[in-house]
PDB file of C-alpha atoms in Angstrom:
ATOM      1  CA  MET A   1      47.097  27.808 -79.899  1.00 94.00           C
ATOM      2  CA  HIS A   2      51.062  28.846 -79.137  1.00 97.00           C
ATOM      3  CA  PHE A   3      53.183  31.801 -77.657  1.00 97.00           C
ATOM      4  CA  GLU A   4      56.610  32.385 -78.969  1.00 96.00           C
ATOM      5  CA  ASP A   5      58.710  35.929 -78.382  1.00 95.00           C
ATOM      6  CA  TYR A   6      58.030  38.887 -80.210  1.00 94.00           C
ATOM      7  CA  THR A   7      59.524  39.908 -83.835  1.00 92.00           C
ATOM      8  CA  PRO A   8      59.579  42.774 -85.598  1.00 92.00           C
ATOM      9  CA  LEU A   9      57.183  39.846 -87.930  1.00 92.00           C
ATOM     10  CA  PHE A  10      54.807  41.056 -86.122  1.00 93.00           C
ATOM     11  CA  GLN A  11      54.785  44.549 -85.272  1.00 91.00           C
ATOM     12  CA  GLU A  12      51.530  45.668 -87.907  1.00 92.00           C
ATOM     13  CA  GLN A  13      49.357  42.686 -85.896  1.00 93.00           C
ATOM     14  CA  VAL A  14      50.595  43.890 -82.182  1.00 93.00           C
ATOM     15  CA  LEU A  15      50.290  47.982 -83.041  1.00 90.00           C
ATOM     16  CA  ALA A  16      46.878  46.531 -84.609  1.00 91.00           C
ATOM     17  CA  LEU A  17      45.462  45.136 -81.511  1.00 91.00           C
ATOM     18  CA  ALA A  18      47.383  47.751 -79.052  1.00 86.00           C
ATOM     19  CA  ASP A  19      45.315  50.480 -80.925  1.00 83.00           C
ATOM     20  CA  ARG A  20      41.812  48.594 -80.961  1.00 84.00           C
ATOM     21  CA  ILE A  21      42.597  48.101 -77.285  1.00 79.00           C
ATOM     22  CA  SER A  22      44.046  50.785 -75.837  1.00 74.00           C
ATOM     23  CA  GLY A  23      43.102  52.897 -78.700  1.00 73.00           C
ATOM     24  CA  LYS A  24      44.646  54.509 -81.561  1.00 75.00           C
ATOM     25  CA  GLY A  25      48.201  55.815 -81.020  1.00 72.00           C
ATOM     26  CA  TYR A  26      48.718  54.799 -77.264  1.00 70.00           C
ATOM     27  CA  PHE A  27      50.872  52.185 -77.720  1.00 72.00           C
ATOM     28  CA  PRO A  28      54.512  52.738 -79.061  1.00 72.00           C
ATOM     29  CA  ASN A  29      56.493  50.959 -81.693  1.00 75.00           C
ATOM     30  CA  PRO A  30      57.019  47.337 -80.128  1.00 77.00           C
ATOM     31  CA  SER A  31      60.035  46.821 -82.273  1.00 76.00           C
ATOM     32  CA  ALA A  32      61.986  49.882 -80.524  1.00 77.00           C
ATOM     33  CA  ILE A  33      60.383  48.645 -76.959  1.00 74.00           C
ATOM     34  CA  SER A  34      61.009  45.352 -77.491  1.00 75.00           C
ATOM     35  CA  LYS A  35      65.089  45.595 -77.869  1.00 78.00           C
ATOM     36  CA  GLY A  36      66.233  46.960 -74.390  1.00 79.00           C
ATOM     37  CA  PRO A  37      68.790  44.785 -72.956  1.00 83.00           C
ATOM     38  CA  ASN A  38      66.212  44.457 -70.168  1.00 91.00           C
ATOM     39  CA  ALA A  39      62.985  44.488 -72.127  1.00 92.00           C
ATOM     40  CA  TYR A  40      60.574  41.755 -73.183  1.00 95.00           C
ATOM     41  CA  MET A  41      57.387  40.855 -75.242  1.00 94.00           C
ATOM     42  CA  VAL A  42      55.748  37.414 -76.086  1.00 96.00           C
ATOM     43  CA  LEU A  43      53.032  37.207 -78.646  1.00 97.00           C
ATOM     44  CA  CYS A  44      50.110  33.891 -78.193  1.00 97.00           C
ATOM     45  CA  LEU A  45      49.170  33.835 -81.584  1.00 97.00           C
ATOM     46  CA  SER A  46      46.678  30.742 -83.740  1.00 95.00           C
ATOM     47  CA  ASP A  47      47.332  27.760 -84.845  1.00 95.00           C
ATOM     48  CA  ASP A  48      47.684  29.651 -88.073  1.00 94.00           C
ATOM     49  CA  ASP A  49      50.044  32.655 -86.430  1.00 93.00           C
ATOM     50  CA  GLU A  50      47.395  35.508 -86.078  1.00 94.00           C
ATOM     51  CA  LEU A  51      48.355  37.186 -82.898  1.00 96.00           C
ATOM     52  CA  ILE A  52      45.768  37.088 -79.874  1.00 97.00           C
ATOM     53  CA  GLY A  53      47.445  39.047 -77.602  1.00 96.00           C
ATOM     54  CA  PHE A  54      50.692  40.129 -76.418  1.00 95.00           C
ATOM     55  CA  ALA A  55      52.277  41.127 -72.996  1.00 95.00           C
ATOM     56  CA  HIS A  56      55.265  43.426 -72.595  1.00 93.00           C
ATOM     57  CA  GLY A  57      57.445  44.198 -69.483  1.00 94.00           C
ATOM     58  CA  THR A  58      60.934  45.211 -69.098  1.00 94.00           C
ATOM     59  CA  VAL A  59      63.093  45.840 -65.622  1.00 96.00           C
ATOM     60  CA  LEU A  60      63.878  49.060 -65.274  1.00 95.00           C
ATOM     61  CA  LYS A  61      67.063  50.961 -65.113  1.00 95.00           C
ATOM     62  CA  LYS A  62      68.579  52.095 -61.237  1.00 96.00           C
ATOM     63  CA  ASN A  63      66.180  55.819 -60.579  1.00 96.00           C
ATOM     64  CA  THR A  64      63.699  55.871 -63.208  1.00 94.00           C
ATOM     65  CA  LEU A  65      60.784  54.458 -61.280  1.00 93.00           C
ATOM     66  CA  ALA A  66      59.492  58.209 -60.941  1.00 91.00           C
ATOM     67  CA  ALA A  67      60.000  58.951 -64.310  1.00 89.00           C
ATOM     68  CA  PHE A  68      58.747  55.243 -65.627  1.00 87.00           C
ATOM     69  CA  LEU A  69      55.305  56.660 -63.899  1.00 86.00           C
ATOM     70  CA  GLU A  70      55.316  60.722 -64.803  1.00 81.00           C
ATOM     71  CA  ASN A  71      55.703  61.791 -61.277  1.00 81.00           C
ATOM     72  CA  ARG A  72      51.879  60.934 -61.226  1.00 78.00           C
ATOM     73  CA  VAL A  73      51.911  58.364 -58.470  1.00 82.00           C
ATOM     74  CA  PRO A  74      53.078  60.253 -55.545  1.00 79.00           C
ATOM     75  CA  ASP A  75      53.027  57.702 -52.797  1.00 85.00           C
ATOM     76  CA  ILE A  76      56.152  55.143 -53.638  1.00 91.00           C
ATOM     77  CA  PRO A  77      56.345  52.663 -50.785  1.00 93.00           C
ATOM     78  CA  GLU A  78      59.837  52.649 -49.289  1.00 94.00           C
ATOM     79  CA  ASP A  79      60.913  48.583 -50.499  1.00 94.00           C
ATOM     80  CA  LEU A  80      59.912  49.436 -54.039  1.00 94.00           C
ATOM     81  CA  ARG A  81      62.201  52.747 -53.410  1.00 94.00           C
ATOM     82  CA  GLU A  82      65.141  50.899 -52.617  1.00 95.00           C
ATOM     83  CA  ALA A  83      64.410  48.503 -55.166  1.00 96.00           C
ATOM     84  CA  ASP A  84      64.955  51.435 -57.940  1.00 96.00           C
ATOM     85  CA  ALA A  85      67.793  52.138 -55.602  1.00 97.00           C
ATOM     86  CA  GLU A  86      68.996  49.211 -57.226  1.00 96.00           C
ATOM     87  CA  GLY A  87      67.892  48.650 -60.765  1.00 96.00           C
ATOM     88  CA  THR A  88      65.468  45.675 -59.482  1.00 96.00           C
ATOM     89  CA  ILE A  89      62.285  46.975 -60.261  1.00 96.00           C
ATOM     90  CA  GLY A  90      60.237  44.786 -63.325  1.00 96.00           C
ATOM     91  CA  VAL A  91      56.923  46.721 -64.628  1.00 94.00           C
ATOM     92  CA  ILE A  92      54.522  44.693 -66.732  1.00 93.00           C
ATOM     93  CA  GLN A  93      52.877  47.565 -68.728  1.00 87.00           C
ATOM     94  CA  THR A  94      50.882  46.136 -71.439  1.00 86.00           C
ATOM     95  CA  VAL A  95      48.864  43.365 -71.373  1.00 89.00           C
ATOM     96  CA  GLY A  96      46.272  42.683 -74.188  1.00 89.00           C
ATOM     97  CA  VAL A  97      44.163  39.894 -75.573  1.00 91.00           C
ATOM     98  CA  LEU A  98      41.145  40.264 -78.620  1.00 92.00           C
ATOM     99  CA  PRO A  99      38.093  40.548 -77.156  1.00 87.00           C
ATOM    100  CA  GLU A 100      36.281  37.279 -78.581  1.00 92.00           C
ATOM    101  CA  TYR A 101      39.468  35.202 -76.878  1.00 93.00           C
ATOM    102  CA  ARG A 102      39.070  37.119 -72.613  1.00 86.00           C
ATOM    103  CA  GLY A 103      37.900  34.262 -70.874  1.00 86.00           C
ATOM    104  CA  GLU A 104      39.927  31.551 -71.825  1.00 91.00           C
ATOM    105  CA  ARG A 105      42.988  32.787 -69.299  1.00 91.00           C
ATOM    106  CA  ILE A 106      45.404  33.961 -72.212  1.00 95.00           C
ATOM    107  CA  GLY A 107      46.183  36.927 -70.378  1.00 92.00           C
ATOM    108  CA  SER A 108      46.879  35.166 -67.636  1.00 93.00           C
ATOM    109  CA  LYS A 109      49.472  32.747 -69.311  1.00 96.00           C
ATOM    110  CA  LEU A 110      50.996  35.784 -70.562  1.00 96.00           C
ATOM    111  CA  LEU A 111      51.637  37.609 -67.477  1.00 94.00           C
ATOM    112  CA  THR A 112      53.397  34.092 -66.314  1.00 95.00           C
ATOM    113  CA  ILE A 113      55.623  34.238 -69.084  1.00 97.00           C
ATOM    114  CA  VAL A 114      56.448  38.124 -68.848  1.00 96.00           C
ATOM    115  CA  HIS A 115      56.380  37.280 -64.853  1.00 96.00           C
ATOM    116  CA  ASP A 116      58.758  34.688 -65.358  1.00 96.00           C
ATOM    117  CA  LYS A 117      61.324  36.118 -67.776  1.00 96.00           C
ATOM    118  CA  LEU A 118      61.873  39.862 -65.120  1.00 96.00           C
ATOM    119  CA  VAL A 119      62.448  37.472 -62.935  1.00 96.00           C
ATOM    120  CA  GLY A 120      64.906  35.527 -64.750  1.00 95.00           C
ATOM    121  CA  LEU A 121      66.711  39.477 -65.812  1.00 95.00           C
ATOM    122  CA  GLY A 122      66.600  40.082 -62.095  1.00 95.00           C
ATOM    123  CA  GLY A 123      63.364  41.698 -61.147  1.00 95.00           C
ATOM    124  CA  ASP A 124      62.501  41.211 -57.862  1.00 93.00           C
ATOM    125  CA  LYS A 125      60.141  43.482 -56.940  1.00 95.00           C
ATOM    126  CA  LEU A 126      57.329  43.640 -59.995  1.00 95.00           C
ATOM    127  CA  ILE A 127      55.249  46.469 -61.205  1.00 91.00           C
ATOM    128  CA  VAL A 128      51.674  45.737 -62.961  1.00 88.00           C
ATOM    129  CA  THR A 129      49.979  48.284 -64.720  1.00 82.00           C
ATOM    130  CA  PHE A 130      46.280  48.387 -66.450  1.00 75.00           C
ATOM    131  CA  LYS A 131      44.239  50.589 -68.022  1.00 64.00           C
ATOM    132  CA  ARG A 132      40.916  50.335 -67.155  1.00 58.00           C
ATOM    133  CA  GLY A 133      37.896  51.720 -69.007  1.00 56.00           C
ATOM    134  CA  PRO A 134      33.930  51.076 -69.148  1.00 51.00           C
ATOM    135  CA  GLY A 135      34.719  47.760 -71.718  1.00 55.00           C
ATOM    136  CA  SER A 136      37.812  46.383 -69.662  1.00 57.00           C
ATOM    137  CA  THR A 137      38.227  43.313 -68.331  1.00 59.00           C
ATOM    138  CA  LYS A 138      37.897  42.620 -64.206  1.00 72.00           C
ATOM    139  CA  VAL A 139      41.885  41.466 -63.467  1.00 76.00           C
ATOM    140  CA  GLU A 140      42.146  41.966 -59.489  1.00 81.00           C
ATOM    141  CA  GLY A 141      41.485  38.097 -58.957  1.00 82.00           C
ATOM    142  CA  VAL A 142      44.619  37.381 -61.645  1.00 85.00           C
ATOM    143  CA  MET A 143      46.578  39.402 -59.871  1.00 85.00           C
ATOM    144  CA  LYS A 144      45.609  38.118 -56.676  1.00 92.00           C
ATOM    145  CA  ARG A 145      45.989  34.510 -58.224  1.00 91.00           C
ATOM    146  CA  MET A 146      49.380  35.594 -59.377  1.00 90.00           C
ATOM    147  CA  GLY A 147      50.860  36.938 -55.752  1.00 93.00           C
ATOM    148  CA  PHE A 148      49.820  40.205 -56.085  1.00 93.00           C
ATOM    149  CA  GLU A 149      48.023  42.919 -53.943  1.00 93.00           C
ATOM    150  CA  PHE A 150      46.739  46.148 -55.179  1.00 90.00           C
ATOM    151  CA  TRP A 151      49.174  49.117 -55.054  1.00 90.00           C
ATOM    152  CA  THR A 152      46.970  52.058 -56.109  1.00 86.00           C
ATOM    153  CA  SER A 153      44.806  53.578 -58.839  1.00 81.00           C
ATOM    154  CA  GLN A 154      44.948  57.134 -60.341  1.00 75.00           C
ATOM    155  CA  ASP A 155      41.567  57.973 -62.756  1.00 68.00           C
ATOM    156  CA  SER A 156      42.876  60.251 -63.954  1.00 59.00           C
ATOM    157  CA  TYR A 157      46.550  59.168 -64.973  1.00 55.00           C
ATOM    158  CA  TRP A 158      45.937  58.676 -68.915  1.00 56.00           C
ATOM    159  CA  ARG A 159      43.369  62.064 -68.746  1.00 61.00           C
ATOM    160  CA  GLU A 160      45.910  64.920 -70.276  1.00 66.00           C
ATOM    161  CA  GLN A 161      46.931  63.169 -73.504  1.00 65.00           C
ATOM    162  CA  CYS A 162      43.104  62.043 -73.876  1.00 62.00           C
ATOM    163  CA  ASP A 163      42.308  65.551 -73.487  1.00 70.00           C
ATOM    164  CA  LYS A 164      44.919  66.121 -75.507  1.00 70.00           C
ATOM    165  CA  GLY A 165      43.854  63.827 -78.701  1.00 68.00           C
ATOM    166  CA  GLU A 166      47.777  62.031 -78.116  1.00 65.00           C
ATOM    167  CA  PHE A 167      45.588  59.142 -78.810  1.00 59.00           C
ATOM    168  CA  LEU A 168      42.330  57.841 -79.702  1.00 58.00           C
ATOM    169  CA  CYS A 169      40.311  55.576 -76.664  1.00 59.00           C
ATOM    170  CA  GLU A 170      37.661  54.014 -78.361  1.00 63.00           C
ATOM    171  CA  GLN A 171      36.157  54.174 -74.911  1.00 60.00           C
ATOM    172  CA  ARG A 172      36.232  58.217 -74.206  1.00 54.00           C
ATOM    173  CA  THR A 173      32.571  59.364 -74.091  1.00 63.00           C
ATOM    174  CA  ASP A 174      32.548  63.218 -73.866  1.00 65.00           C
ATOM    175  CA  LYS A 175      35.730  62.985 -71.407  1.00 59.00           C
ATOM    176  CA  CYS A 176      38.016  60.632 -70.166  1.00 55.00           C
ATOM    177  CA  ASN A 177      36.579  57.972 -68.463  1.00 54.00           C
ATOM    178  CA  CYS A 178      39.504  54.932 -68.506  1.00 64.00           C
ATOM    179  CA  GLN A 179      41.775  54.431 -64.783  1.00 69.00           C
ATOM    180  CA  ALA A 180      44.903  53.608 -64.019  1.00 76.00           C
ATOM    181  CA  LEU A 181      45.467  50.581 -61.643  1.00 82.00           C
ATOM    182  CA  PHE A 182      48.666  49.233 -60.466  1.00 86.00           C
ATOM    183  CA  PHE A 183      49.510  46.566 -58.587  1.00 89.00           C
ATOM    184  CA  ARG A 184      52.740  45.382 -56.887  1.00 91.00           C
ATOM    185  CA  LYS A 185      54.271  42.007 -55.575  1.00 93.00           C
ATOM    186  CA  ALA A 186      57.704  41.277 -53.709  1.00 92.00           C
ATOM    187  CA  VAL A 187      59.608  38.304 -55.432  1.00 89.00           C
ATOM    188  CA  PHE A 188      62.399  38.177 -52.792  1.00 76.00           C
TER     189      PHE A 188
END
């Protein structure tokens, strides 16, 4: 197994894995989101170049944190507001690993690679977001080992999009039952 930067050759594999993990239509076009000057995506590939996992992050432009969070997180701490004004917030938005490979620390390695890249791109306050449903992996221990602290959770973060059918979540029962978890870390 090996890790490498995303290229459009893997777009279909990334979309298929994202659909399987997060719900069909939830994850946008990986080639488009990885084009930004401060965006980065890394892949974990098997020895025969089959996708096992991926992670994506970006350093947000100045004064865009509230919009990124879709104005759904009302209490943004002062240090994050300051970093937002400076354009130094790095966000690890997506980490996905095939269920059969979970527990092998692939997600941790993907997180570390994106973490280090975002710091190199100027991120000095980092946020990690997770979509957690009934079948999701527990992430609290990994986040603590990486120096992140729990920030907040939102039970209804994706409910409106899920209820409208904007994406098809495999973990949905008669209602949306996913939760958004937010972790944060000051690098400097």
